[in-house]
Short mmCIF file of C-alpha atoms in Angstrom, two decimals:
data_model
loop_
_atom_site.label_atom_id
_atom_site.label_comp_id
_atom_site.label_asym_id
_atom_site.label_seq_id
_atom_site.Cartn_x
_atom_site.Cartn_y
_atom_site.Cartn_z
CA MET A 1 -4.58 11.39 19.34
CA ILE A 2 -6.08 8.17 21.05
CA PHE A 3 -8.79 6.60 20.19
CA LYS A 4 -9.02 3.38 21.77
CA SER A 5 -12.94 2.23 21.48
CA LEU A 6 -16.00 3.91 19.31
CA PHE A 7 -18.23 2.99 22.51
CA PRO A 8 -16.84 5.23 25.31
CA LEU A 9 -16.04 7.85 22.91
CA LEU A 10 -19.97 7.66 21.62
CA VAL A 11 -20.88 7.56 25.82
CA GLY A 12 -18.57 10.17 26.63
CA THR A 13 -20.20 12.22 23.39
CA ILE A 14 -24.00 11.66 25.24
CA LEU A 15 -22.61 12.81 28.37
CA MET A 16 -21.33 15.75 27.32
CA LEU A 17 -24.17 16.89 24.95
CA VAL A 18 -26.58 16.14 27.75
CA SER A 19 -24.66 18.29 30.80
CA CYS A 20 -24.29 21.08 28.07
CA LYS A 21 -27.93 21.15 27.25
CA LYS A 22 -27.30 21.01 23.47
CA LYS A 23 -30.36 21.07 21.22
CA GLU A 24 -28.89 18.43 19.30
CA ASP A 25 -30.79 14.96 18.72
CA VAL A 26 -28.00 12.79 20.79
CA SER A 27 -29.44 9.55 19.38
CA SER A 28 -29.19 10.55 15.73
CA VAL A 29 -25.23 10.78 15.64
CA THR A 30 -25.34 7.72 17.86
CA GLN A 31 -27.42 5.45 15.62
CA SER A 32 -26.17 6.80 12.47
CA VAL A 33 -22.82 5.56 13.45
CA THR A 34 -21.90 2.55 11.20
CA THR A 35 -19.63 -0.65 11.87
CA ASN A 36 -15.80 -0.61 10.72
CA GLN A 37 -16.45 -0.27 7.04
CA ILE A 38 -12.77 -2.24 6.57
CA LYS A 39 -12.58 -5.64 6.17
CA TYR A 40 -9.14 -6.79 5.57
CA ALA A 41 -6.71 -3.87 6.13
CA THR A 42 -5.75 -3.77 10.02
CA SER A 43 -3.89 -0.73 10.29
CA LEU A 44 -7.08 1.60 8.76
CA ALA A 45 -10.57 1.63 10.36
CA ILE A 46 -13.23 3.80 8.96
CA TYR A 47 -16.83 4.62 10.97
CA GLU A 48 -19.47 6.55 8.96
CA ASN A 49 -21.94 9.08 10.15
CA LYS A 50 -24.53 10.95 8.17
CA ASP A 51 -22.26 14.27 8.59
CA PHE A 52 -18.57 12.81 9.40
CA SER A 53 -17.03 9.80 9.45
CA ILE A 54 -14.00 8.70 11.82
CA VAL A 55 -11.02 7.56 10.45
CA LYS A 56 -8.56 5.52 12.79
CA ILE A 57 -4.56 4.92 11.86
CA ILE A 58 -4.05 1.93 13.55
CA THR A 59 -0.06 1.07 14.12
CA PRO A 60 0.64 3.78 11.70
CA TRP A 61 4.62 2.71 12.36
CA PRO A 62 6.49 -0.02 13.81
CA ASN A 63 6.20 -0.49 17.42
CA ALA A 64 3.38 2.48 17.77
CA THR A 65 1.47 2.66 21.13
CA GLU A 66 -1.20 4.70 19.91
CA ASP A 67 -3.81 5.27 17.08
CA LEU A 68 -4.58 8.33 15.34
CA THR A 69 -7.66 9.44 14.80
CA TYR A 70 -9.10 12.03 12.28
CA ILE A 71 -12.62 13.16 11.70
CA LEU A 72 -13.82 13.89 8.19
CA LYS A 73 -16.53 16.40 8.21
CA GLU A 74 -18.67 16.75 5.05
CA LYS A 75 -18.94 20.56 4.55
CA GLN A 76 -22.43 21.34 5.91
CA GLY A 77 -21.94 18.57 8.38
CA HIS A 78 -21.51 18.89 12.41
CA VAL A 79 -19.38 17.39 14.49
CA PRO A 80 -19.87 16.85 18.10
CA ASP A 81 -18.05 18.67 20.32
CA SER A 82 -16.57 15.97 22.17
CA LEU A 83 -14.47 15.22 18.64
CA THR A 84 -13.13 18.14 17.97
CA LYS A 85 -10.38 17.40 19.70
CA TYR A 86 -8.81 15.36 16.78
CA PRO A 87 -7.86 16.87 13.63
CA ILE A 88 -10.77 17.69 11.50
CA ILE A 89 -10.30 17.55 7.72
CA THR A 90 -13.40 19.14 5.73
CA VAL A 91 -14.47 16.94 2.58
CA PRO A 92 -14.50 16.35 -0.42
CA LEU A 93 -11.07 17.54 -1.16
CA THR A 94 -10.48 19.54 -4.00
CA SER A 95 -6.52 19.56 -3.71
CA ILE A 96 -4.39 17.25 -2.11
CA VAL A 97 -0.08 16.34 -1.99
CA VAL A 98 0.66 13.10 -1.23
CA THR A 99 4.02 11.52 -0.56
CA SER A 100 4.32 7.87 -1.77
CA THR A 101 3.76 6.45 -5.01
CA THR A 102 1.73 4.08 -3.97
CA ILE A 103 -1.22 6.60 -3.73
CA ILE A 104 -1.44 7.62 -7.22
CA PRO A 105 -3.42 4.60 -8.54
CA TYR A 106 -5.88 5.09 -6.05
CA LEU A 107 -6.44 8.67 -7.18
CA GLU A 108 -6.41 7.31 -11.00
CA LEU A 109 -8.79 4.62 -10.10
CA LEU A 110 -11.24 7.15 -8.61
CA ASP A 111 -10.58 8.93 -11.49
CA ALA A 112 -9.07 11.72 -9.27
CA SER A 113 -5.99 12.81 -10.74
CA GLU A 114 -6.98 16.33 -11.22
CA LYS A 115 -6.78 16.82 -7.42
CA LEU A 116 -3.13 15.74 -7.42
CA VAL A 117 -1.16 19.33 -6.62
CA GLY A 118 1.87 17.97 -5.41
CA PHE A 119 4.26 15.29 -4.80
CA PRO A 120 8.50 14.75 -3.86
CA ASN A 121 10.70 14.01 -6.20
CA THR A 122 8.19 13.58 -9.31
CA ASP A 123 10.73 11.23 -10.87
CA TYR A 124 9.67 8.24 -8.83
CA ILE A 125 6.07 8.31 -10.51
CA SER A 126 5.71 5.96 -13.14
CA SER A 127 2.21 6.21 -14.34
CA PRO A 128 1.58 7.65 -17.95
CA LYS A 129 -1.32 9.48 -16.78
CA THR A 130 -0.24 11.06 -14.14
CA ARG A 131 3.25 11.91 -15.58
CA GLU A 132 1.79 13.69 -18.55
CA ARG A 133 0.21 16.14 -15.67
CA ILE A 134 3.53 16.44 -14.06
CA ASP A 135 5.35 17.45 -17.69
CA LYS A 136 2.23 20.25 -18.25
CA GLY A 137 3.33 21.86 -14.49
CA TRP A 138 0.05 20.73 -13.04
CA VAL A 139 1.99 18.55 -10.34
CA LYS A 140 4.35 20.31 -8.52
CA ASN A 141 7.72 18.74 -7.60
CA LEU A 142 8.32 19.49 -3.63
CA GLY A 143 11.70 18.27 -3.12
CA GLN A 144 12.79 15.22 -0.90
CA ASN A 145 10.54 13.34 1.07
CA GLU A 146 12.36 13.84 4.79
CA LYS A 147 12.57 17.69 3.76
CA LEU A 148 9.70 18.99 1.68
CA ASN A 149 9.51 22.46 0.39
CA MET A 150 7.36 24.51 2.79
CA GLU A 151 7.27 27.65 0.83
CA GLN A 152 6.06 25.58 -2.15
CA LEU A 153 3.81 24.27 -0.19
CA ILE A 154 2.13 27.48 1.62
CA ASP A 155 1.95 29.10 -1.90
CA LEU A 156 0.13 25.67 -3.35
CA ALA A 157 -2.36 25.39 0.23
CA PRO A 158 -3.27 21.58 -0.68
CA ASP A 159 -6.50 21.05 1.62
CA LEU A 160 -4.45 17.96 2.91
CA ILE A 161 -1.13 16.30 2.93
CA VAL A 162 -1.15 12.64 2.93
CA THR A 163 2.10 11.36 4.35
CA PHE A 164 3.65 8.55 6.42
CA SER A 165 6.12 8.27 9.52
CA MET A 166 8.41 6.04 10.72
CA ASP A 167 8.09 6.67 14.58
CA ASN A 168 5.86 9.52 16.79
CA HIS A 169 8.67 11.98 16.12
CA ASN A 170 8.45 13.85 12.85
CA PRO A 171 9.44 17.29 12.55
CA MET A 172 8.53 17.81 8.87
CA ILE A 173 4.81 16.89 10.21
CA GLU A 174 5.23 19.03 12.90
CA ASN A 175 6.63 22.15 10.93
CA LEU A 176 3.50 21.51 8.30
CA GLU A 177 0.72 22.04 10.83
CA LYS A 178 2.58 24.82 12.62
CA SER A 179 2.42 26.31 9.00
CA GLY A 180 -1.31 26.05 9.18
CA LEU A 181 -1.20 22.78 6.75
CA LYS A 182 -3.11 20.02 7.32
CA THR A 183 -2.12 16.69 7.52
CA LEU A 184 -2.81 12.79 7.68
CA VAL A 185 -0.56 10.02 8.41
CA GLN A 186 -1.41 7.01 6.60
CA ALA A 187 0.26 3.45 6.88
CA ASP A 188 -0.60 1.56 3.82
CA TRP A 189 3.15 0.55 3.93
CA MET A 190 2.30 -1.28 7.35
CA GLU A 191 -0.34 -3.91 5.89
CA GLN A 192 1.08 -7.37 4.84
CA THR A 193 -1.84 -9.06 3.28
CA PRO A 194 -2.44 -8.20 -0.41
CA LEU A 195 -5.84 -7.45 0.07
CA GLY A 196 -5.35 -5.14 3.16
CA LYS A 197 -3.14 -3.15 0.97
CA ALA A 198 -5.55 -2.72 -1.63
CA GLU A 199 -8.31 -1.93 0.76
CA TRP A 200 -6.86 1.78 1.36
CA ILE A 201 -8.36 2.92 -1.74
CA LYS A 202 -11.31 3.71 0.62
CA LEU A 203 -9.60 6.16 2.68
CA TYR A 204 -9.52 7.83 -0.70
CA GLY A 205 -12.75 7.60 -1.40
CA ALA A 206 -13.74 9.16 1.69
CA LEU A 207 -11.30 11.94 1.19
CA LEU A 208 -12.66 12.82 -2.19
CA GLY A 209 -16.34 12.19 -2.03
CA LYS A 210 -16.05 8.56 -4.00
CA LYS A 211 -16.88 6.19 -1.23
CA ARG A 212 -18.83 4.61 -3.42
CA GLU A 213 -16.64 4.37 -6.10
CA ALA A 214 -13.96 3.26 -4.04
CA LYS A 215 -16.22 0.39 -2.81
CA LYS A 216 -16.98 -0.76 -6.46
CA GLU A 217 -13.60 -0.54 -7.56
CA PHE A 218 -11.99 -2.97 -4.71
CA ASP A 219 -14.68 -5.27 -4.34
CA GLN A 220 -14.06 -5.72 -8.14
CA ILE A 221 -10.40 -6.59 -6.81
CA VAL A 222 -11.59 -8.96 -4.18
CA GLN A 223 -13.47 -10.86 -6.99
CA ASN A 224 -10.88 -11.11 -9.23
CA TYR A 225 -8.09 -12.03 -6.66
CA GLN A 226 -10.34 -14.92 -4.94
CA GLU A 227 -11.29 -16.34 -8.64
CA ALA A 228 -7.79 -16.47 -9.33
CA VAL A 229 -6.84 -18.30 -6.18
CA LYS A 230 -9.93 -20.97 -6.81
CA LEU A 231 -8.17 -21.19 -10.54
CA ALA A 232 -4.64 -21.95 -8.70
CA ASP A 233 -6.31 -24.47 -6.35
CA THR A 234 -7.27 -26.69 -9.18
CA LYS A 235 -3.16 -27.69 -9.48
CA GLY A 236 -2.11 -30.59 -7.26
CA VAL A 237 1.75 -30.06 -7.37
CA LYS A 238 3.35 -27.24 -6.38
CA LYS A 239 6.69 -25.87 -7.50
CA SER A 240 9.35 -24.69 -5.54
CA VAL A 241 9.93 -21.57 -5.43
CA MET A 242 13.21 -19.38 -3.79
CA TYR A 243 12.94 -15.48 -3.28
CA GLY A 244 15.92 -12.61 -3.23
CA SER A 245 19.24 -12.11 -4.29
CA MET A 246 22.58 -10.94 -2.87
CA TYR A 247 23.03 -7.13 -1.67
CA GLN A 248 26.18 -6.53 -0.70
CA ASP A 249 27.47 -9.58 1.24
CA GLN A 250 23.45 -10.52 2.67
CA TRP A 251 20.44 -12.52 1.02
CA PHE A 252 17.46 -11.05 2.19
CA VAL A 253 14.44 -13.56 2.01
CA ALA A 254 10.77 -12.40 2.62
CA LYS A 255 9.47 -14.02 5.81
CA GLY A 256 6.67 -16.57 5.79
CA ASN A 257 4.27 -14.29 7.14
CA SER A 258 4.91 -11.29 4.18
CA TRP A 259 2.59 -10.34 1.52
CA VAL A 260 5.22 -12.14 -1.10
CA ALA A 261 4.70 -14.99 1.28
CA GLN A 262 0.91 -15.34 0.76
CA PHE A 263 1.11 -14.45 -3.05
CA ILE A 264 3.37 -17.41 -3.62
CA ASN A 265 1.04 -19.56 -1.46
CA ASP A 266 -2.32 -18.73 -3.41
CA ALA A 267 -0.60 -19.20 -6.49
CA GLN A 268 -0.24 -22.71 -5.24
CA GLY A 269 3.87 -22.48 -4.71
CA ASN A 270 5.95 -24.03 -2.75
CA TYR A 271 7.89 -21.00 -0.92
CA LEU A 272 10.63 -22.35 0.46
CA TRP A 273 10.82 -19.93 3.54
CA ALA A 274 7.37 -20.31 4.32
CA ASP A 275 7.78 -21.57 7.96
CA THR A 276 9.48 -18.66 9.10
CA GLN A 277 7.95 -16.24 11.29
CA GLY A 278 7.29 -12.38 11.04
CA SER A 279 6.11 -10.48 7.72
CA GLY A 280 9.65 -8.45 7.55
CA SER A 281 13.04 -9.99 5.70
CA LEU A 282 15.81 -12.49 6.59
CA SER A 283 19.26 -11.85 6.26
CA LEU A 284 20.74 -15.00 5.36
CA SER A 285 24.23 -16.12 3.80
CA PHE A 286 24.80 -17.09 0.12
CA GLU A 287 25.78 -20.45 1.74
CA THR A 288 22.75 -21.02 3.51
CA VAL A 289 20.56 -20.16 0.44
CA LEU A 290 22.33 -22.03 -1.65
CA ASP A 291 21.97 -25.17 1.04
CA LYS A 292 18.46 -24.76 0.76
CA ALA A 293 17.13 -23.74 -2.30
CA LYS A 294 19.81 -25.47 -4.78
CA ASN A 295 17.00 -27.22 -6.55
CA ALA A 296 14.23 -24.66 -6.24
CA GLN A 297 12.32 -24.55 -9.57
CA VAL A 298 11.28 -21.05 -9.54
CA TRP A 299 13.21 -18.01 -8.42
CA VAL A 300 11.92 -14.76 -7.69
CA ALA A 301 14.84 -12.41 -7.88
CA THR A 302 14.83 -9.11 -6.00
CA SER A 303 16.75 -6.60 -8.67
CA SER A 304 16.38 -5.29 -11.90
CA PHE A 305 18.33 -7.95 -14.17
CA LYS A 306 17.38 -8.02 -17.50
CA THR A 307 18.97 -11.06 -18.47
CA LEU A 308 20.63 -14.24 -17.04
CA LYS A 309 23.78 -13.31 -18.20
CA GLU A 310 23.50 -10.04 -16.36
CA MET A 311 23.10 -11.58 -13.09
CA THR A 312 25.88 -14.10 -13.23
CA ASP A 313 28.33 -11.06 -14.62
CA ALA A 314 27.27 -9.70 -11.10
CA ASN A 315 27.85 -12.84 -9.07
CA PRO A 316 28.91 -16.18 -11.03
CA HIS A 317 27.78 -18.09 -7.93
CA TYR A 318 24.25 -17.72 -8.87
CA ALA A 319 24.88 -20.22 -11.84
CA GLN A 320 24.88 -22.91 -9.17
CA PHE A 321 20.71 -22.91 -8.79
CA LYS A 322 18.65 -25.11 -10.88
CA ALA A 323 16.12 -22.57 -11.39
CA TYR A 324 18.67 -20.36 -13.17
CA GLN A 325 20.61 -23.44 -14.89
CA GLN A 326 16.57 -24.28 -16.30
CA LYS A 327 16.15 -20.44 -17.09
CA GLU A 328 13.21 -19.98 -14.70
CA VAL A 329 14.60 -16.69 -13.10
CA TYR A 330 11.65 -13.88 -12.73
CA THR A 331 11.89 -10.49 -11.43
CA PHE A 332 9.19 -7.70 -10.38
CA GLU A 333 11.22 -4.87 -10.34
CA GLY A 334 12.55 -4.72 -14.25
CA LYS A 335 9.93 -2.51 -15.43
CA LEU A 336 10.48 1.20 -15.24
CA GLY A 337 8.34 4.18 -15.78
CA ALA A 338 10.12 7.27 -18.04
CA THR A 339 11.83 8.74 -15.59
CA GLY A 340 12.84 5.59 -13.77
CA GLY A 341 10.28 4.56 -11.19
CA THR A 342 9.72 1.31 -10.41
CA VAL A 343 6.17 0.13 -12.08
CA TYR A 344 5.91 -2.61 -9.09
CA TYR A 345 6.30 -0.55 -6.09
CA GLU A 346 3.70 2.01 -7.50
CA LEU A 347 0.94 0.17 -8.90
CA ALA A 348 1.13 -3.77 -7.12
CA PRO A 349 -0.15 -2.67 -3.79
CA SER A 350 -3.33 -1.58 -5.28
CA ARG A 351 -3.90 -4.48 -7.82
CA PRO A 352 -2.84 -7.46 -5.56
CA ASP A 353 -5.43 -9.40 -8.23
CA LEU A 354 -2.84 -8.65 -11.19
CA VAL A 355 0.29 -9.64 -9.00
CA LEU A 356 -1.53 -13.19 -8.11
CA LYS A 357 -1.83 -13.90 -11.53
CA ASP A 358 1.58 -12.96 -12.99
CA TYR A 359 2.45 -15.34 -10.12
CA ILE A 360 -0.21 -17.97 -11.11
CA LYS A 361 1.50 -17.52 -14.80
CA MET A 362 4.65 -17.96 -13.71
CA LEU A 363 4.31 -21.48 -11.43
CA HIS A 364 1.22 -22.54 -13.64
CA PRO A 365 1.45 -21.18 -16.97
CA GLU A 366 -0.99 -23.47 -18.63
CA LEU A 367 -3.83 -22.07 -16.42
CA LEU A 368 -3.40 -18.43 -18.10
CA PRO A 369 -2.40 -19.10 -21.48
CA ASN A 370 -3.71 -15.87 -22.91
CA TYR A 371 -2.51 -13.74 -20.18
CA THR A 372 0.36 -11.46 -20.28
CA PHE A 373 2.63 -10.22 -17.19
CA THR A 374 1.82 -7.15 -15.72
CA PHE A 375 4.74 -6.86 -13.63
CA ALA A 376 6.67 -9.67 -13.47
CA GLN A 377 9.55 -10.52 -16.61
CA LYS A 378 11.18 -13.71 -17.09
CA LEU A 379 15.19 -13.33 -17.62
CA ASN A 380 16.43 -14.82 -20.59
#
């Protein structure tokens, strides 16, 4: 499933077709392949052709050494022999199973919710629209992500199961494929930029026959995001921002190349850990965080606390921070769906424009006087 370069592959296609004396117009195949349609996402590439698209999942999991390649074939389209070694998925799909809540908003934005027929642990889904379909029995609960209900999946016979993997050995995916079910490993969770995550809507546009709609939705999100950045850029003074909360005996803060750090920077905030390298989390002691962030003006807490009192009930030492004392503590994790799913985790990756507005409202409320938080909540 290695696809290192488009051009060597196309050259190989030409040689094979010529040597086998196929009666196919080789130039029409090669010339109609477009450049990569993806601009912001680093783990996704889509090359379009009249009859098919080539989808590459780049770095599908941490430390991956190979890309994954899929061919999305139009129903009446033709795929060159040289590409048949890759998984071929006939599009547009009529039914789909997904295993991450982040995909639900893409389906809804594309007006394709009816294509979803199954999901593992449906309680995690927060969207009222999809929850209604679950309640009516139109979206089946397929068990746990790591151990999907194979019999139920075979009975549903979806056109495609979109899942994810933490490494190159995933018994669940192997079992699905042995049972004749088609799978696609996606990696939106590997993206670290706000617009990079949101651009994955284009994959679902390609799968569902809604490329134009996907491009239109994404272009609008980009425009909204860029306009919000320009609005925030009018502020000369940046408030200092601390991040995270205690988990057991460790405090985890987002590193300087994470999407959290980019949101704070784009909202004209001074993130106190902006100079740390990497895109994951940094594990620190309470004392280390207190030393650096005691006088921070705004605190973005990683918790589902509803009030300041709940915070100090959990850890009395939180009261030592200036942001706590001045009641400038916010959380993105407080809003839950009807069955307990966190709205932010589901919707935020597809709507970074709204996340950024939340940060701007938090740091510079005078810039958005009529805007109401979408995800964030201020603790009282």
